Short mmCIF file of C-alpha atoms and ligand atoms in Angstrom, two decimals:
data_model
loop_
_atom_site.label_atom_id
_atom_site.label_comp_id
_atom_site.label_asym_id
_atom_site.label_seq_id
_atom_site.Cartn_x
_atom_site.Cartn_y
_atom_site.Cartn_z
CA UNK L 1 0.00 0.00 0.00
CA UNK L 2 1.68 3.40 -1.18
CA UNK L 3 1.58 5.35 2.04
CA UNK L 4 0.81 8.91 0.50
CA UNK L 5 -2.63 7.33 -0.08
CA UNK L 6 -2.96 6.49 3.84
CA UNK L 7 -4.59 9.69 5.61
CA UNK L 8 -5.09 8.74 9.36
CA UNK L 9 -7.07 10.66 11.87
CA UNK L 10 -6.58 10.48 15.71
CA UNK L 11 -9.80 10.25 17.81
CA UNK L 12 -9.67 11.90 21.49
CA UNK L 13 -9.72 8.69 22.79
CA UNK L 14 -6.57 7.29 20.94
CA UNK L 15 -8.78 5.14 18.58
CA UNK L 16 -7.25 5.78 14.65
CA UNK L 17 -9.02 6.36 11.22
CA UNK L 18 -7.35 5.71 8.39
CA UNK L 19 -8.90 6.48 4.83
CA UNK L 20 -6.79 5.18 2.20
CA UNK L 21 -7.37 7.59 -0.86
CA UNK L 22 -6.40 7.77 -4.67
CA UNK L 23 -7.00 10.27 -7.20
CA UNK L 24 -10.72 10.46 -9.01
CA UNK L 25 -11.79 7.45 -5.88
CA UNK L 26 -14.54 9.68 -5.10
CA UNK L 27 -17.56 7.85 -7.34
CA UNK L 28 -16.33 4.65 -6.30
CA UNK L 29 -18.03 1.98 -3.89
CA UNK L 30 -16.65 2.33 -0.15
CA UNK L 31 -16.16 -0.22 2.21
CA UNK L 32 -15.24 -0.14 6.07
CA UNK L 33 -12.34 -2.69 7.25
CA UNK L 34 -12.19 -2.82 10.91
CA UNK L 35 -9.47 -3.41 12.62
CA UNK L 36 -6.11 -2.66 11.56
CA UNK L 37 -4.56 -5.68 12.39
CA UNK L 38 -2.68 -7.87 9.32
CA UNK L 39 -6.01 -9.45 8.58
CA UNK L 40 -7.60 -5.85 8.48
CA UNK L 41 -4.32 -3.78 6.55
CA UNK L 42 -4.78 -7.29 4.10
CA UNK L 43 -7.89 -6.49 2.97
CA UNK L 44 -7.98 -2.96 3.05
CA UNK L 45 -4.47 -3.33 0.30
CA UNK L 46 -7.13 -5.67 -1.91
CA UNK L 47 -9.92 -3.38 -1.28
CA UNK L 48 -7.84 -0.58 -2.46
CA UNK L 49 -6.27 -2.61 -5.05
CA UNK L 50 -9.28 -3.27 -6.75
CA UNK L 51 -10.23 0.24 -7.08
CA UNK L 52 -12.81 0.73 -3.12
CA UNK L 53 -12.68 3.93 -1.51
CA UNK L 54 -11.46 2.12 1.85
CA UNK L 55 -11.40 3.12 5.28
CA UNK L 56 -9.73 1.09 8.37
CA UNK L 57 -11.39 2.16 12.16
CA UNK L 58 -8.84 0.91 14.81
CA UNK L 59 -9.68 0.90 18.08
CA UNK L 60 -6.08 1.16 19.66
CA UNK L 61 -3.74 4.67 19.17
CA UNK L 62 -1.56 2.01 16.84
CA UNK L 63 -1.76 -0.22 13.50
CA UNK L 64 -0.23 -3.93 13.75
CA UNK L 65 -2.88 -5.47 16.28
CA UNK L 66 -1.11 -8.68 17.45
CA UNK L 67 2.30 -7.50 16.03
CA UNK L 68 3.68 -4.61 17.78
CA UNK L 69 7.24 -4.27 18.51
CA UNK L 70 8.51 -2.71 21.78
CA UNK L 71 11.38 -0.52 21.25
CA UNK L 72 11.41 1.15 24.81
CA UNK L 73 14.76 -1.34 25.95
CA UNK L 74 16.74 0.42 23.04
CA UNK L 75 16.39 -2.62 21.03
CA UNK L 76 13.62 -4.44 19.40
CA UNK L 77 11.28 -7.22 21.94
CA UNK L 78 8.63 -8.67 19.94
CA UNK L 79 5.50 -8.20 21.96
CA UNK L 80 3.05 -10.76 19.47
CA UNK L 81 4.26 -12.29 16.71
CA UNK L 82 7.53 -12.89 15.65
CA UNK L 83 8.00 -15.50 13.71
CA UNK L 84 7.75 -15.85 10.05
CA UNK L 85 6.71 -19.96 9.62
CA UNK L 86 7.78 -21.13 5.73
CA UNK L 87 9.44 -18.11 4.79
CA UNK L 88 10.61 -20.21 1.84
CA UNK L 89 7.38 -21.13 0.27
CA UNK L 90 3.97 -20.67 0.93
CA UNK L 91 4.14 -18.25 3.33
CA UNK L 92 2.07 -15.00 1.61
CA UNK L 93 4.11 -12.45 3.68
CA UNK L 94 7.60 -13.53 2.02
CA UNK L 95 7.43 -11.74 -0.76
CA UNK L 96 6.36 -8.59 1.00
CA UNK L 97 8.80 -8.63 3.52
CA UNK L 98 11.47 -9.51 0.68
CA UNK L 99 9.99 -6.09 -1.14
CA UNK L 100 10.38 -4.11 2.00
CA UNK L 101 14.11 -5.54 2.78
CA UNK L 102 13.38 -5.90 5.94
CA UNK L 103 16.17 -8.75 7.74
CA UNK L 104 14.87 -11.97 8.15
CA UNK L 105 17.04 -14.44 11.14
CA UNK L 106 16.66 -18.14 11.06
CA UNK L 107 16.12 -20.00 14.57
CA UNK L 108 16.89 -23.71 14.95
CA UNK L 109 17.50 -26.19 17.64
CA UNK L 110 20.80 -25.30 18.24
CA UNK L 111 21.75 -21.85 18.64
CA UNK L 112 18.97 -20.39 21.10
CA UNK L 113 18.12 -21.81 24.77
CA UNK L 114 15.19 -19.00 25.52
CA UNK L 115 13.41 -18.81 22.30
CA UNK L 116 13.42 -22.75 20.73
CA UNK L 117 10.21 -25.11 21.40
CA UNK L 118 12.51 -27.73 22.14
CA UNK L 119 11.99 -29.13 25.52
CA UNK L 120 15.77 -29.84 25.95
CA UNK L 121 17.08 -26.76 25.60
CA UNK L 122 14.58 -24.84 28.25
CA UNK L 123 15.27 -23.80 31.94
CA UNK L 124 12.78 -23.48 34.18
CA UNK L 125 13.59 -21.99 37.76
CA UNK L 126 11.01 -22.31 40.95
CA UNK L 127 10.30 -20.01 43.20
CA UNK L 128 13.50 -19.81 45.15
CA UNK L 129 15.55 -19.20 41.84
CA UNK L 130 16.98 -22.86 41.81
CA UNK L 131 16.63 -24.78 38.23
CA UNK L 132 14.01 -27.07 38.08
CA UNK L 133 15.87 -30.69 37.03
CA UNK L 134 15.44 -30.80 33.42
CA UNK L 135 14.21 -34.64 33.08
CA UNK L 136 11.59 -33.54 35.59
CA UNK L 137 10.41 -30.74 32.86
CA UNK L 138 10.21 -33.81 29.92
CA UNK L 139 8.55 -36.20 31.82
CA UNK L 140 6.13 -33.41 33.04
CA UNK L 141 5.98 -32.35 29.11
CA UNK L 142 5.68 -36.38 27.93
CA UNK L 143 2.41 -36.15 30.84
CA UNK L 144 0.96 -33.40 29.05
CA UNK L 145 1.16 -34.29 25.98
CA UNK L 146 -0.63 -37.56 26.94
CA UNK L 147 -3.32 -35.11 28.46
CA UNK L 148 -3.52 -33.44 25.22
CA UNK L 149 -4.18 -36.92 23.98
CA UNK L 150 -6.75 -37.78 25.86
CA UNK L 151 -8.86 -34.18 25.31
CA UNK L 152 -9.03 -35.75 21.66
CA UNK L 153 -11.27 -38.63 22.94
CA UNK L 154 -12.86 -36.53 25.09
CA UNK L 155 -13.80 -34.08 21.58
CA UNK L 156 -14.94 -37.04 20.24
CA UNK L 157 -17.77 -37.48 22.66
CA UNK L 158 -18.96 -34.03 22.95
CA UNK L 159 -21.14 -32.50 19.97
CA UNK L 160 -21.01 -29.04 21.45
CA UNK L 161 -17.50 -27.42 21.65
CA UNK L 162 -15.80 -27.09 25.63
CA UNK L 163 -12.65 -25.10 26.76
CA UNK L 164 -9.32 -27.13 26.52
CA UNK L 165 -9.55 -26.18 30.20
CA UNK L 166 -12.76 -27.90 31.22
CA UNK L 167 -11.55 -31.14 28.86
CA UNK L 168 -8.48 -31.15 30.84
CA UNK L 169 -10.21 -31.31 34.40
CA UNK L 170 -12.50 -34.54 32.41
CA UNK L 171 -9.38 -36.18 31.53
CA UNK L 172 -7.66 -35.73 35.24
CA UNK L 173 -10.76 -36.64 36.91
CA UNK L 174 -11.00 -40.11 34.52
CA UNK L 175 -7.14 -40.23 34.70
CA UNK L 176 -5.97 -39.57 38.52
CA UNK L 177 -2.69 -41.11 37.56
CA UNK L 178 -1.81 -38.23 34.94
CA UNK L 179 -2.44 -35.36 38.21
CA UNK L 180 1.03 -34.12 39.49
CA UNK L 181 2.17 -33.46 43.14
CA UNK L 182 4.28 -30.86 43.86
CA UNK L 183 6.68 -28.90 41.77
CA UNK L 184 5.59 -31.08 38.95
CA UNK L 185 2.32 -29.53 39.03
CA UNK L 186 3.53 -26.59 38.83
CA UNK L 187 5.97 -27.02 35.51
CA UNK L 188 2.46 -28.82 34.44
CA UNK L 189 0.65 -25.18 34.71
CA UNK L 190 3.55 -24.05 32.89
CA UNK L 191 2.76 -25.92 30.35
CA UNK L 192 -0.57 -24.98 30.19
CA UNK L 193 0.07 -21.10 30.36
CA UNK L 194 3.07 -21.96 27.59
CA UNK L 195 -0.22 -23.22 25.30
CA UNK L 196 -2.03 -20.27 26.74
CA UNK L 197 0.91 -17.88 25.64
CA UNK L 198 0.65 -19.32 22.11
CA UNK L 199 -3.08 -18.96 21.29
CA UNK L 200 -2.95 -15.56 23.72
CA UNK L 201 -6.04 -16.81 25.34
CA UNK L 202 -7.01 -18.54 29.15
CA UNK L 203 -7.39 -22.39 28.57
CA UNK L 204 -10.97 -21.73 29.78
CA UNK L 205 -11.19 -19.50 26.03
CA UNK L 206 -9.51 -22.00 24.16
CA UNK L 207 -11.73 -24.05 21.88
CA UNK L 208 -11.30 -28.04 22.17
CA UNK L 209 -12.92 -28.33 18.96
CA UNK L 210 -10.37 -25.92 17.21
CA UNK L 211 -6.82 -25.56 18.81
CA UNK L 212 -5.32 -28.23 17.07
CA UNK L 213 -6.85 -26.84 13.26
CA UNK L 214 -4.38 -24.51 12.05
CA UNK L 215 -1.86 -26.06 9.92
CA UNK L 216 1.97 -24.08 9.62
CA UNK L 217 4.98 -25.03 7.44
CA UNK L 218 7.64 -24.78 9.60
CA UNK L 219 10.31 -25.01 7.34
C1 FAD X 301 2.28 -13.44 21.88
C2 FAD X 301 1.95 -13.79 20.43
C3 FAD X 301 2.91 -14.36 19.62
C4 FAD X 301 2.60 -14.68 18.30
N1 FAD X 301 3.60 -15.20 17.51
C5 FAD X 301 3.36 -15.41 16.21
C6 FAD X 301 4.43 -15.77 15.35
O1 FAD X 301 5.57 -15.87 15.77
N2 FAD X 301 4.16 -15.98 14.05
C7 FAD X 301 2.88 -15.84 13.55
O2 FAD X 301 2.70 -16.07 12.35
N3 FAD X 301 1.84 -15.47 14.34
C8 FAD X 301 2.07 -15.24 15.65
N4 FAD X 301 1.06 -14.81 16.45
C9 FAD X 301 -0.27 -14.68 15.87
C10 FAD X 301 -0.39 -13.38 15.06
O3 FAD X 301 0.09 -12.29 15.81
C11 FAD X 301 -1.87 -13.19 14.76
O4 FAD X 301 -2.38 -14.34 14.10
C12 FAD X 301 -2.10 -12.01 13.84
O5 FAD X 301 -1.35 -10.88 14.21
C13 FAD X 301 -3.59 -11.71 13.89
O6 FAD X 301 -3.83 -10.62 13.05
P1 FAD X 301 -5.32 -10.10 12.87
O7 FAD X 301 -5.24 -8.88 12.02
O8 FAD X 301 -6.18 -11.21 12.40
O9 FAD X 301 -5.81 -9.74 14.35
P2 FAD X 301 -5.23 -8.66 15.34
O10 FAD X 301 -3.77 -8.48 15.19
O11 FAD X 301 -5.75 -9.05 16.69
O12 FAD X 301 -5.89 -7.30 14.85
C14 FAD X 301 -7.22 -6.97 15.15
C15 FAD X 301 -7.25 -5.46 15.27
O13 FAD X 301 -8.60 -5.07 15.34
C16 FAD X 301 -8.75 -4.09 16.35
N5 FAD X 301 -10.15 -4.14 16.75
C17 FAD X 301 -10.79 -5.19 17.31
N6 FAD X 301 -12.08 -4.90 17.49
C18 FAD X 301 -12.26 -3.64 17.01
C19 FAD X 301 -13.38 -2.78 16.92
N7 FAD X 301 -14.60 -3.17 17.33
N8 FAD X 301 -13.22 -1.56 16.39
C20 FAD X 301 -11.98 -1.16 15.94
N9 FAD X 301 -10.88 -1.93 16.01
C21 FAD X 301 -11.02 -3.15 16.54
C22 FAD X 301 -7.77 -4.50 17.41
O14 FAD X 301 -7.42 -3.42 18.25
C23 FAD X 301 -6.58 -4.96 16.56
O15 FAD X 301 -5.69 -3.91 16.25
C24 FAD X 301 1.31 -14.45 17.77
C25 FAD X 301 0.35 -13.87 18.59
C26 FAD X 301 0.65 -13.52 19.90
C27 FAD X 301 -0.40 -12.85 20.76
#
């Protein structure tokens, strides 16, 4: 989207307009996007590509929704998304962030201990600052993935959708040997906020039908 055609228009309470204008647009149907989020910015570009009068209505003083970066550490800390899954294929934001030039780093297994999704490399500390033993934090993960497991039978006999929350307290109930004691219940709720972090909603707002939908190419 050429940004000369982007006029935006603070509201008292912070809230933005944007109108995204071209020469002789004035006859021409006009829609309303709202939300200026990718999804929203996405569809006002097409809208304005094929020749709408567009305008966005954010609620927030700030595009990007979900991706906002925080500068206020002097460097850049991703505060929603980050990553860019399939850069090298199907992935529609490649090309766009290719156009832009913006830098693109690769993560793997092996050169990051905070930001990987392998279990190995994490570190979890209680309370008292001391490292949790790491084959404690596998066999906690091995449990919940078994949990996880076991919500899918659970989806299976419910027609209406639940919270992965409410599964979960069905399959401890049925399962009492799957509960942990201790610390190990508490790098359990870690797991659960770590699934929590990812879909940025409670477990009591995630959808048991629906969390496990989305398909990603992670290469
Ligand atoms: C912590 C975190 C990490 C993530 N990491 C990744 C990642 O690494 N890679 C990845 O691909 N995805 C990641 N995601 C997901 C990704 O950020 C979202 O899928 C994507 O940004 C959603 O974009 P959206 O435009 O659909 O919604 P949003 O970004 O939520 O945008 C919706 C916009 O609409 C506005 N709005 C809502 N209601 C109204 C209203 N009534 N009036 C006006 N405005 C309104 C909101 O203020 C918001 O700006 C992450 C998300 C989070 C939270």
């Amino acid at each position: 989207m050429d940004p000369n055609h982007l006029f935006f228009t603070h509201f008292r309470d912070g809230a933005i307009a944007s109108r995204i204008e071209g020469q002789h647009r004035g006859a021409l149907p006009s829609v309303i996007v709202i939300g200026a989020g990718i999804s929203g910015l996405a569809a006002a570009r097409s809208l304005y590509d094929a020749s709408f009068k567009v305008t966005v209505l954010e609620s927030r003083d700030r595009l990007g929704g979900r991706i906002h970066t925080d500068f206020s550490f002097g460097c850049p800390v991703d505060m929603g998304a980050s990553w860019l899954h399939g850069v090298c294929n199907e992935n529609p934001l490649a090309p766009l962030i290719r156009g832009l030039g913006l830098s693109l780093y690769r993560t793997s297994g092996d050169n990051s201990v905070l930001y990987d999704h392998d279990l190995e490399s994490y570190m979890l500390f209680n309370i008292d600052g001391k490292q949790v033993p790491q084959q404690m934090v596998i066999e906690v993960g091995d449990t919940f993935k078994k949990i996880l497991e076991e919500t899918g039978k659970v989806r299976d006999e419910h027609t209406e959708d639940i919270s992965v929350s409410q599964a979960i307290s069905i399959v401890l109930d049925r399962h009492p040997d799957l509960r942990q004691q201790g610390l190990a219940h508490e790098v359990l709720q870690w797991f659960i906020c770590r699934m929590e972090a990812w879909f940025a909603a409670d477990a009591d707002m995630i959808s048991l039908k629906t969390w496990d939908q989305a398909s990603a190419n992670l290469s």
